[in-house]
mmCIF file of C-alpha atoms in Angstrom:
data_model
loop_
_atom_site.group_PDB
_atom_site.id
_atom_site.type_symbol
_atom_site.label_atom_id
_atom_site.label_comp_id
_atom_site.label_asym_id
_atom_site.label_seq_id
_atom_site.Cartn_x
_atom_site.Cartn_y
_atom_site.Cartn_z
ATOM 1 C CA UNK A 1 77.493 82.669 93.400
ATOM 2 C CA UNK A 2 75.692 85.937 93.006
ATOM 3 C CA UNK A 3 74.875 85.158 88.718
ATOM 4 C CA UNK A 4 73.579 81.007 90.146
ATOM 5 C CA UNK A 5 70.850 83.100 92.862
ATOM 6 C CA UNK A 6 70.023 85.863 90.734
ATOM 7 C CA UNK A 7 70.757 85.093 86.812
ATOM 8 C CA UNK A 8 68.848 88.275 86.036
ATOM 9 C CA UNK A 9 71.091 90.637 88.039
ATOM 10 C CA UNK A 10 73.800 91.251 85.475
ATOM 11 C CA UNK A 11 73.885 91.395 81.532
ATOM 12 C CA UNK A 12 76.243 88.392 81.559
ATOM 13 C CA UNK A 13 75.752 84.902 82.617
ATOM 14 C CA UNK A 14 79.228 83.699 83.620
ATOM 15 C CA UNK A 15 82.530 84.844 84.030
ATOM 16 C CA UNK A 16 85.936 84.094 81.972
ATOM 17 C CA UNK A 17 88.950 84.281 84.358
ATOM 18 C CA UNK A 18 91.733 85.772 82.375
ATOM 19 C CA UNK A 19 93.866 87.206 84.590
ATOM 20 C CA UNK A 20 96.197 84.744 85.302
ATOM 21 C CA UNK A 21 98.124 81.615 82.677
ATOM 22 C CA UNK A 22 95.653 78.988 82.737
ATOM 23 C CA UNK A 23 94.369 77.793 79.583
ATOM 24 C CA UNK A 24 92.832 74.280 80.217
ATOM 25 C CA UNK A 25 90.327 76.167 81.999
ATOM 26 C CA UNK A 26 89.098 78.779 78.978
ATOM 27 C CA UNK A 27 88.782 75.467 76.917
ATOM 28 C CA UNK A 28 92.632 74.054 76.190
ATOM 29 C CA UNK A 29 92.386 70.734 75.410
ATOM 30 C CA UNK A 30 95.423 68.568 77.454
ATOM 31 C CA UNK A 31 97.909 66.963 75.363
ATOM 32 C CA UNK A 32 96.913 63.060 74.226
ATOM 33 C CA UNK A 33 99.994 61.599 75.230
ATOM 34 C CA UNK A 34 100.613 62.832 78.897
ATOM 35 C CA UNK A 35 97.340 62.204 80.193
ATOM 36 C CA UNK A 36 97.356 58.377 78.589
ATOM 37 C CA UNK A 37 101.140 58.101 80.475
ATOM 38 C CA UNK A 38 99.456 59.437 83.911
ATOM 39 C CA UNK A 39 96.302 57.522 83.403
ATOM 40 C CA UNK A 40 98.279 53.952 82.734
ATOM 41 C CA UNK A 41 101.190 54.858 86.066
ATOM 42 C CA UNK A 42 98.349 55.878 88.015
ATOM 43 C CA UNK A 43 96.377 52.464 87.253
ATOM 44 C CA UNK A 44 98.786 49.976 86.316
ATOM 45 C CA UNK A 45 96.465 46.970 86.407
ATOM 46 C CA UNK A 46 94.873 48.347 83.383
ATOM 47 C CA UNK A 47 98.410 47.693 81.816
ATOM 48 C CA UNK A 48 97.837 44.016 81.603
ATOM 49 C CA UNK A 49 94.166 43.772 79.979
ATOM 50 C CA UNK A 50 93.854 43.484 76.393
ATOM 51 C CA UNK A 51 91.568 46.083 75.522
ATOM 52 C CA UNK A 52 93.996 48.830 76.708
ATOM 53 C CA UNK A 53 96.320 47.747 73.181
ATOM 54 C CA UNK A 54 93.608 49.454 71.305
ATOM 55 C CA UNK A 55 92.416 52.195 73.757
ATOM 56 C CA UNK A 56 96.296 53.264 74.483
ATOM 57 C CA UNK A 57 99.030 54.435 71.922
ATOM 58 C CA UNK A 58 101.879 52.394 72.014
ATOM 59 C CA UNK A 59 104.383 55.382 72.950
ATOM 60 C CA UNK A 60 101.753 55.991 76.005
ATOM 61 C CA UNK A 61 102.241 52.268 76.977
ATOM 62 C CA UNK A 62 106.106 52.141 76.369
ATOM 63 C CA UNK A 63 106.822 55.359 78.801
ATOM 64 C CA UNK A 64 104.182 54.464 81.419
ATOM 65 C CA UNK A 65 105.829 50.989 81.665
ATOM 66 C CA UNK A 66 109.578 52.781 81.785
ATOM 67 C CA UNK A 67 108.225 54.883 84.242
ATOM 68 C CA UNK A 68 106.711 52.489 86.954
ATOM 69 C CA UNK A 69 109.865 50.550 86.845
ATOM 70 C CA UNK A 70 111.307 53.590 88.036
ATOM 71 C CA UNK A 71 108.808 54.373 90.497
ATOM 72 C CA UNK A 72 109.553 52.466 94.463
ATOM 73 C CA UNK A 73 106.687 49.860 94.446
ATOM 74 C CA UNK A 74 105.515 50.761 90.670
ATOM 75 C CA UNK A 75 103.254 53.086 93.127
ATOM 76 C CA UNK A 76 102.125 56.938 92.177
ATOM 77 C CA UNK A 77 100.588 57.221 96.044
ATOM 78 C CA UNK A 78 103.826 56.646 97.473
ATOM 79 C CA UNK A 79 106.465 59.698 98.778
ATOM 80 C CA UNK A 80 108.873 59.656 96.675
ATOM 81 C CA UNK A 81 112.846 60.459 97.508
ATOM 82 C CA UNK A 82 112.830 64.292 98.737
ATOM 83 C CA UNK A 83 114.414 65.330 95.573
ATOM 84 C CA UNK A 84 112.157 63.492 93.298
ATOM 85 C CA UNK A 85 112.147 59.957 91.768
ATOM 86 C CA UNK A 86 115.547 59.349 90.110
ATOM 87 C CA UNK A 87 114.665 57.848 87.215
ATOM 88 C CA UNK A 88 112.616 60.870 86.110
ATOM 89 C CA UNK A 89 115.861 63.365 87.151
ATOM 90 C CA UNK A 90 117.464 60.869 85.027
ATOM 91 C CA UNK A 91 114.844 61.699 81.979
ATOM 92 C CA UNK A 92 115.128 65.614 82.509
ATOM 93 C CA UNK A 93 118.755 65.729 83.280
ATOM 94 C CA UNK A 94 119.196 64.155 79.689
ATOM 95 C CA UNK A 95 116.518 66.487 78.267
ATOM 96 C CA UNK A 96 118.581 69.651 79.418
ATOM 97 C CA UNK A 97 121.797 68.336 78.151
ATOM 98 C CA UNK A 98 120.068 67.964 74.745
ATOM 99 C CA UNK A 99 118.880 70.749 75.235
ATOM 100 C CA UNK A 100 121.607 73.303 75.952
ATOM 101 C CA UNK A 101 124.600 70.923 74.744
ATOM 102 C CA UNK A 102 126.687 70.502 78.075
ATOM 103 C CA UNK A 103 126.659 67.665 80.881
ATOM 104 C CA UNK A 104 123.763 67.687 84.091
ATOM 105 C CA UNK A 105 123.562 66.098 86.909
ATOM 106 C CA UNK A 106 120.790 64.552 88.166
ATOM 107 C CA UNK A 107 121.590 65.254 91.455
ATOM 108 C CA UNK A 108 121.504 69.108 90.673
ATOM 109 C CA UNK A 109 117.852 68.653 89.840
ATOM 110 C CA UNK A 110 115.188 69.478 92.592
ATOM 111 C CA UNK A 111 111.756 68.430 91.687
ATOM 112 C CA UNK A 112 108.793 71.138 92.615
ATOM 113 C CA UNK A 113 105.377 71.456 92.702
ATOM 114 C CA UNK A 114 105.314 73.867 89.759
ATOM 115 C CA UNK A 115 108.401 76.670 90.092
ATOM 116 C CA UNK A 116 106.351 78.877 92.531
ATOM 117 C CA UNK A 117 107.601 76.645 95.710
ATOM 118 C CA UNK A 118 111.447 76.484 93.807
ATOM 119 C CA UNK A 119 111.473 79.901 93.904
ATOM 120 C CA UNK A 120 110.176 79.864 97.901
ATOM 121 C CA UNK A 121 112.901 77.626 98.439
ATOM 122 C CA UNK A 122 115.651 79.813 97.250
ATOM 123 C CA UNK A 123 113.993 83.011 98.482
ATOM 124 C CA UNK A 124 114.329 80.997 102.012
ATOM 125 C CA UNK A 125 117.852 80.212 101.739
ATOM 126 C CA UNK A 126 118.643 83.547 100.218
ATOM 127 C CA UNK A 127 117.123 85.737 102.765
ATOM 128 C CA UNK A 128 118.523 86.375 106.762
ATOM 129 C CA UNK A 129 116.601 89.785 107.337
ATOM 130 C CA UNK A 130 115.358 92.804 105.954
ATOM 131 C CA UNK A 131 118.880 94.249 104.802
ATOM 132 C CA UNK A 132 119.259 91.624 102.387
ATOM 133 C CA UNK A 133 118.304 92.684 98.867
ATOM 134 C CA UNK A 134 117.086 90.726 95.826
ATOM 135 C CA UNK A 135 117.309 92.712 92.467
ATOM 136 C CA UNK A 136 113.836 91.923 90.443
ATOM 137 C CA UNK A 137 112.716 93.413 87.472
ATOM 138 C CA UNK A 138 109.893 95.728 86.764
ATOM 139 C CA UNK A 139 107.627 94.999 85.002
ATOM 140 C CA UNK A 140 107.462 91.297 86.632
ATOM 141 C CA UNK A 141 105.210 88.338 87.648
ATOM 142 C CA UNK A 142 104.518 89.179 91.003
ATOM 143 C CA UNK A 143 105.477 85.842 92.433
ATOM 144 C CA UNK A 144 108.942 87.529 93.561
ATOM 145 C CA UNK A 145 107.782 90.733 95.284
ATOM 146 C CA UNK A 146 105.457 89.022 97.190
ATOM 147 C CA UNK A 147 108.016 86.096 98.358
ATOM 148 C CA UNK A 148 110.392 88.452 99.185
ATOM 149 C CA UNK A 149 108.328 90.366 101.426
ATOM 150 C CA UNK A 150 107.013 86.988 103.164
ATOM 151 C CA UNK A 151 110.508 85.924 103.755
ATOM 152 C CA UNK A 152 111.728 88.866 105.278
ATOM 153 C CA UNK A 153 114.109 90.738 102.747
ATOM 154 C CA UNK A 154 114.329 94.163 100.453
ATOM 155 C CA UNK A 155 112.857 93.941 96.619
ATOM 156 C CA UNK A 156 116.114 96.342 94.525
ATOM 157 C CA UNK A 157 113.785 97.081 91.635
ATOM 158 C CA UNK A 158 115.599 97.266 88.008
ATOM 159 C CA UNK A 159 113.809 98.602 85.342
ATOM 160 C CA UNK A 160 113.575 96.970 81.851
ATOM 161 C CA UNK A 161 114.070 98.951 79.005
ATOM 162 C CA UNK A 162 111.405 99.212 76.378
ATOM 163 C CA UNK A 163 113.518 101.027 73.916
ATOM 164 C CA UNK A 164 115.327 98.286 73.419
ATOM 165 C CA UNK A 165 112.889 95.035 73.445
ATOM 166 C CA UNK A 166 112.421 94.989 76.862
ATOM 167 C CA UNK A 167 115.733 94.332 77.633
ATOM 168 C CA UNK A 168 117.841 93.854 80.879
ATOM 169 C CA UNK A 169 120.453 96.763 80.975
ATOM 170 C CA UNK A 170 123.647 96.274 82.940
ATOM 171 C CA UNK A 171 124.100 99.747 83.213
ATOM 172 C CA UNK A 172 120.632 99.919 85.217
ATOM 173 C CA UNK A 173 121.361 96.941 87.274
ATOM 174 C CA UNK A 174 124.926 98.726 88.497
ATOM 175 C CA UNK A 175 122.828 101.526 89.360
ATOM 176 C CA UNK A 176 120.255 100.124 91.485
ATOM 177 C CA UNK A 177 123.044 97.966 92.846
ATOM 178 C CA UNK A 178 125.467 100.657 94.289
ATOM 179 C CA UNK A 179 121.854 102.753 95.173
ATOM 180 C CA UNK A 180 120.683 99.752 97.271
ATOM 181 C CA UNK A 181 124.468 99.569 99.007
ATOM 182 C CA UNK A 182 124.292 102.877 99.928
ATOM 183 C CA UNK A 183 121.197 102.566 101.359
ATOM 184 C CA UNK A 184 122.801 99.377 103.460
ATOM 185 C CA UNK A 185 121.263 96.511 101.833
ATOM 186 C CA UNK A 186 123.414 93.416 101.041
ATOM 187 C CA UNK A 187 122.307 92.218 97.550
ATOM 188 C CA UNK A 188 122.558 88.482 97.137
ATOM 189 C CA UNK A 189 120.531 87.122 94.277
ATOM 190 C CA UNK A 190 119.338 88.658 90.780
ATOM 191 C CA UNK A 191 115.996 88.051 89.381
ATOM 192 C CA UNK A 192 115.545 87.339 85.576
ATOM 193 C CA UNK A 193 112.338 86.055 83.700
ATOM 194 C CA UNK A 194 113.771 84.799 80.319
ATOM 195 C CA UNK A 195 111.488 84.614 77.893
ATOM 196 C CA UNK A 196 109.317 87.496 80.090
ATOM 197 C CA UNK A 197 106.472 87.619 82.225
ATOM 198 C CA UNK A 198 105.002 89.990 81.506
ATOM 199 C CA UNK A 199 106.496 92.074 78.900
ATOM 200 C CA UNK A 200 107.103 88.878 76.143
ATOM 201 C CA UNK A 201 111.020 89.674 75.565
ATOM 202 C CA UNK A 202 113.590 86.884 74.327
ATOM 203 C CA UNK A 203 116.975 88.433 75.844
ATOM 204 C CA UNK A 204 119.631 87.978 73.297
ATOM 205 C CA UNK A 205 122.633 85.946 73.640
ATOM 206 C CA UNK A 206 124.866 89.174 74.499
ATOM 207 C CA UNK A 207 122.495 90.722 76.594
ATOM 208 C CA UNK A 208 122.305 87.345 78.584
ATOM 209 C CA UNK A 209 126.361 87.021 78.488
ATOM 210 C CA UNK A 210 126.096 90.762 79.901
ATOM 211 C CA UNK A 211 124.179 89.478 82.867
ATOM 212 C CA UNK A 212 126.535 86.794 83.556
ATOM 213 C CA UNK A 213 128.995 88.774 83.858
ATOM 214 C CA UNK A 214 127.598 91.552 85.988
ATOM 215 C CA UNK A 215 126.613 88.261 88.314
ATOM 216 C CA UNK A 216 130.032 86.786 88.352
ATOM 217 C CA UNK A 217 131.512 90.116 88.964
ATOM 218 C CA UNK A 218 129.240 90.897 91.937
ATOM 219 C CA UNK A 219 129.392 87.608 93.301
ATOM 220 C CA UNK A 220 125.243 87.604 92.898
ATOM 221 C CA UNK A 221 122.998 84.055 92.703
ATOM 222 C CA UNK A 222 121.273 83.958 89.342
ATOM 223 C CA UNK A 223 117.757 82.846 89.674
ATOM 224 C CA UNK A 224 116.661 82.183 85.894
ATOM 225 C CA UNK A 225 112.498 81.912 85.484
ATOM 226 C CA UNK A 226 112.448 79.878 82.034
ATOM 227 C CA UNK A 227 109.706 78.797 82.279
ATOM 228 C CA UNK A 228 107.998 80.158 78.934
ATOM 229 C CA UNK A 229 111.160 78.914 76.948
ATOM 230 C CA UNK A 230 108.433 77.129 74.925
ATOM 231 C CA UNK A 231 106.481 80.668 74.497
ATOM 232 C CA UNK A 232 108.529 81.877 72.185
ATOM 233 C CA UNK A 233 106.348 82.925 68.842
ATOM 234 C CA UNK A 234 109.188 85.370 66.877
ATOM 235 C CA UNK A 235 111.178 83.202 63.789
ATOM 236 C CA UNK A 236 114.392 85.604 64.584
ATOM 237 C CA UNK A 237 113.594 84.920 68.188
ATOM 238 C CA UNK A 238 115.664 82.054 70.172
ATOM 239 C CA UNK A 239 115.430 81.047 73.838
ATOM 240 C CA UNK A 240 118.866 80.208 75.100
ATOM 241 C CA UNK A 241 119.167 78.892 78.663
ATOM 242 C CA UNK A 242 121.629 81.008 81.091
ATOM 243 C CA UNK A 243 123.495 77.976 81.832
ATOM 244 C CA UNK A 244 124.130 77.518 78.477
ATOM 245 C CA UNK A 245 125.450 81.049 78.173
ATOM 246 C CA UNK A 246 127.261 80.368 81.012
ATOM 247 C CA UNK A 247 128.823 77.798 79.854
ATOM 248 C CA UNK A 248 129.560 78.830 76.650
ATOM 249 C CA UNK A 249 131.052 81.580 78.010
ATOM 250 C CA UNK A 250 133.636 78.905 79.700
ATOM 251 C CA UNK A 251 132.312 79.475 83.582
ATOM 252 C CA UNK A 252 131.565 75.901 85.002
ATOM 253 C CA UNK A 253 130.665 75.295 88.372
ATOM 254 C CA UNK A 254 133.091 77.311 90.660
ATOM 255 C CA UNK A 255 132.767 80.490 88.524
ATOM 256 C CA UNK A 256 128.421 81.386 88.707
ATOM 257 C CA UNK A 257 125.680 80.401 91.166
ATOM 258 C CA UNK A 258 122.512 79.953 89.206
ATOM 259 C CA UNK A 259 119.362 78.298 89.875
ATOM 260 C CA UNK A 260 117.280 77.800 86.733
ATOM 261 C CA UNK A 261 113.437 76.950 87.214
ATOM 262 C CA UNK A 262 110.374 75.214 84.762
ATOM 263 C CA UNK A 263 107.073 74.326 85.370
ATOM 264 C CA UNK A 264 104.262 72.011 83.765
ATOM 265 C CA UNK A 265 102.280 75.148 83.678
ATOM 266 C CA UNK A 266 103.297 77.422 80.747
ATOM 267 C CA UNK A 267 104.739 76.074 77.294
ATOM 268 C CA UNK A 268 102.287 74.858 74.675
ATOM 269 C CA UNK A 269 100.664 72.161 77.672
ATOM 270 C CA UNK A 270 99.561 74.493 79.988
ATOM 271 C CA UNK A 271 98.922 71.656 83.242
ATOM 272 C CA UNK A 272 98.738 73.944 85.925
ATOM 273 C CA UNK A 273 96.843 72.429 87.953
ATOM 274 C CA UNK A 274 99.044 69.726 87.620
ATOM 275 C CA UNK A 275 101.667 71.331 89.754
ATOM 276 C CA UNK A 276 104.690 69.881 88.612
ATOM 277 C CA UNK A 277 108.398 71.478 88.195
ATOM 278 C CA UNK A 278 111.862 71.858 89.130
ATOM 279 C CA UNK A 279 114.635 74.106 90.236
ATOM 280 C CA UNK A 280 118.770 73.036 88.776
ATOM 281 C CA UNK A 281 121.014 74.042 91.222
ATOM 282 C CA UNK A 282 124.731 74.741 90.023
ATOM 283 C CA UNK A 283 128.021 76.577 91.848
ATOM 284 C CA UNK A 284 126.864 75.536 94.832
ATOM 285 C CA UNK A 285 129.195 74.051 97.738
ATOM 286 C CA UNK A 286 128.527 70.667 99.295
ATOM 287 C CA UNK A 287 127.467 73.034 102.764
ATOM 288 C CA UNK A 288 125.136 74.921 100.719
ATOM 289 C CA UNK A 289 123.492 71.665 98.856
ATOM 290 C CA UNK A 290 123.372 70.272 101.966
ATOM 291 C CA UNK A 291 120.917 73.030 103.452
ATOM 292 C CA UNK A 292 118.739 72.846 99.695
ATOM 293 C CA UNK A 293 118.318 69.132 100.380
ATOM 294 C CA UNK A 294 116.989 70.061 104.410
ATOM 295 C CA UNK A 295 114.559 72.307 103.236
ATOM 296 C CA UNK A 296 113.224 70.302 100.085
ATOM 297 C CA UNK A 297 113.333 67.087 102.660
ATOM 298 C CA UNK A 298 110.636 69.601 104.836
ATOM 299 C CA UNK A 299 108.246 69.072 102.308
ATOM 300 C CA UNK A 300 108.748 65.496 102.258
ATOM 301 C CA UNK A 301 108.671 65.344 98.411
ATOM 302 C CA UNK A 302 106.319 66.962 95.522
ATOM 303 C CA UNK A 303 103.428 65.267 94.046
ATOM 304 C CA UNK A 304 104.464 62.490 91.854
ATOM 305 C CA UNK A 305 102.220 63.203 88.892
ATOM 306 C CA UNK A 306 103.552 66.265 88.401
ATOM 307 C CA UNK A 307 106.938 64.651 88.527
ATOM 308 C CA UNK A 308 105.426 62.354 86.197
ATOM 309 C CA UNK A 309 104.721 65.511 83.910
ATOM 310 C CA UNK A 310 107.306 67.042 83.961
ATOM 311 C CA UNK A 311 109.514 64.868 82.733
ATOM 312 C CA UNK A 312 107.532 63.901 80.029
ATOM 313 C CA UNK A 313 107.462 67.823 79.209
ATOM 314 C CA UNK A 314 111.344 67.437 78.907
ATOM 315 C CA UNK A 315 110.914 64.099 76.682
ATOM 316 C CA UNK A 316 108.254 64.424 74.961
ATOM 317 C CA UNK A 317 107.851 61.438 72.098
ATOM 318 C CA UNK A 318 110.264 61.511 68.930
ATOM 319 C CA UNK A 319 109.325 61.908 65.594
#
């Protein structure tokens, strides 16, 4: 506001906001495909005139049509079930099971706008007061200090290890586990970003099998922030989802409670402002699930374009 009244008053005539992930707005162009998909859902009339043939790809037109017949009343103004529209948990349940090469259930999928409100909603259910603890790493996004402290509980800061890639040691997270006990805090959940925010690390597949176990043994939720899984830039580099270590590692549902969480925003798409993600919820008991469904039904349900998105993140078109 200052630079549009007084363009002489600094050596610089506008401003470049880079400190947060958001690269449509420094010039990212948005990827062909989704918008055609949200522009034909969100207008379906335009479906049926002839010009749209040649203005449309045909992939755009096959998914948008797939879509509105899964959408109540073909209608993207419409709420939506509380858990998102079924046909699209459908699309991303199948995504993830491509994905990480075991089964999903749709039902364990809990459609967000973006992951920041996923990771309200388990911060919410996680917290009862001040003595209860959430171990976070540091360096992080600070998306989890700052909904800890608005719901009420303790941050139990573990410190990555440079040394070794940034990694997550167990022997650190025992120690700020047994510190945080003796100090009386009650430590329900652990924190990890996978690829990282900020520090760029890929955990490998026995550091990650570490963690699990260090979870199971504690009896600790696992919240795992994938959402850069598509950031990752290193050939010897792999993502590998913790459920699928999990899994692999032959713990199913009774065995590890872990919420894993993606968003629209990061990845090679960047549609932030989009606001579309989800949370899958796993190990949970029918009382639990129960009280996940209350507090997503609060909200009524998220925006349906970025349900829209995201599942055409997951399922993108095939070569």
């Amino acid at each position: 506001q200052e630079i549009q009244a007084k363009p002489e008053a600094y050596p610089f005539q506008e401003i470049l906001y880079c400190n947060i992930g958001n690269p449509q707005s420094l010039g990212q162009k948005s990827i062909t495909f989704f918008r055609e998909v949200l522009a034909l859902c969100d207008h379906p009339a335009i479906l049926a005139k002839s010009e749209t043939q040649a203005l449309f790809s045909a992939d755009s037109i096959e998914r948008a049509r797939k879509i509105l017949d899964q959408i109540p009343g073909r209608a993207t103004g419409a709420y939506s079930h509380s858990q998102g529209i079924k046909g699209l948990r459908d699309t991303i349940a199948t995504a993830i099971e491509a994905r990480d090469g075991f089964p999903v259930d749709p039902n364990d999928i809990f459609m967000t706008d973006g992951a920041n409100p996923a990771v309200h909603m388990m911060m919410q259910l996680l917290i009862r007061s001040e003595k209860d603890g959430i171990l976070c790493p540091i360096p992080q996004y600070p998306l989890y200090s700052t909904s800890i402290a608005l719901h009420g509980g303790t941050l139990v800061p573990y410190y990555l290890d440079e040394a070794t890639g940034w990694g997550s040691e167990v022997s650190e997270l025992k120690k700020q586990l047994q510190e945080a006990k003796s100090n009386g805090i009650t430590v329900r959940a652990l924190v990890v970003i996978n690829p990282g925010n900020l520090t760029g690390q890929v955990l490998t597949e026995e550091n990650q099998k570490a963690i699990v176990e260090f979870c199971k043994e504690e009896g600790l939720v696992l919240l795992a922030d994938e959402v850069y899984q598509e950031n990752v830039y290193v050939p010897e580099k792999k993502f590998h989802s913790f459920k699928k270590v999990a899994r692999s590692m032959g713990y199913d549902e009774k065995d590890i409670h872990l919420v894993s969480f993606q968003s629209v925003s990061k990845g090679y798409y960047g549609e932030c402002g989009k606001r579309g993600g989800y949370m899958e919820v796993t190990g949970f008991g029918a009382d639990v699930r129960e009280h996940i469904y209350k507090l997503a039904s609060v909200n009524l349900c998220s925006n349906i374009t970025g349900q829209i998105l995201a599942s055409l993140v997951m399922s993108p078109p095939k070569v």
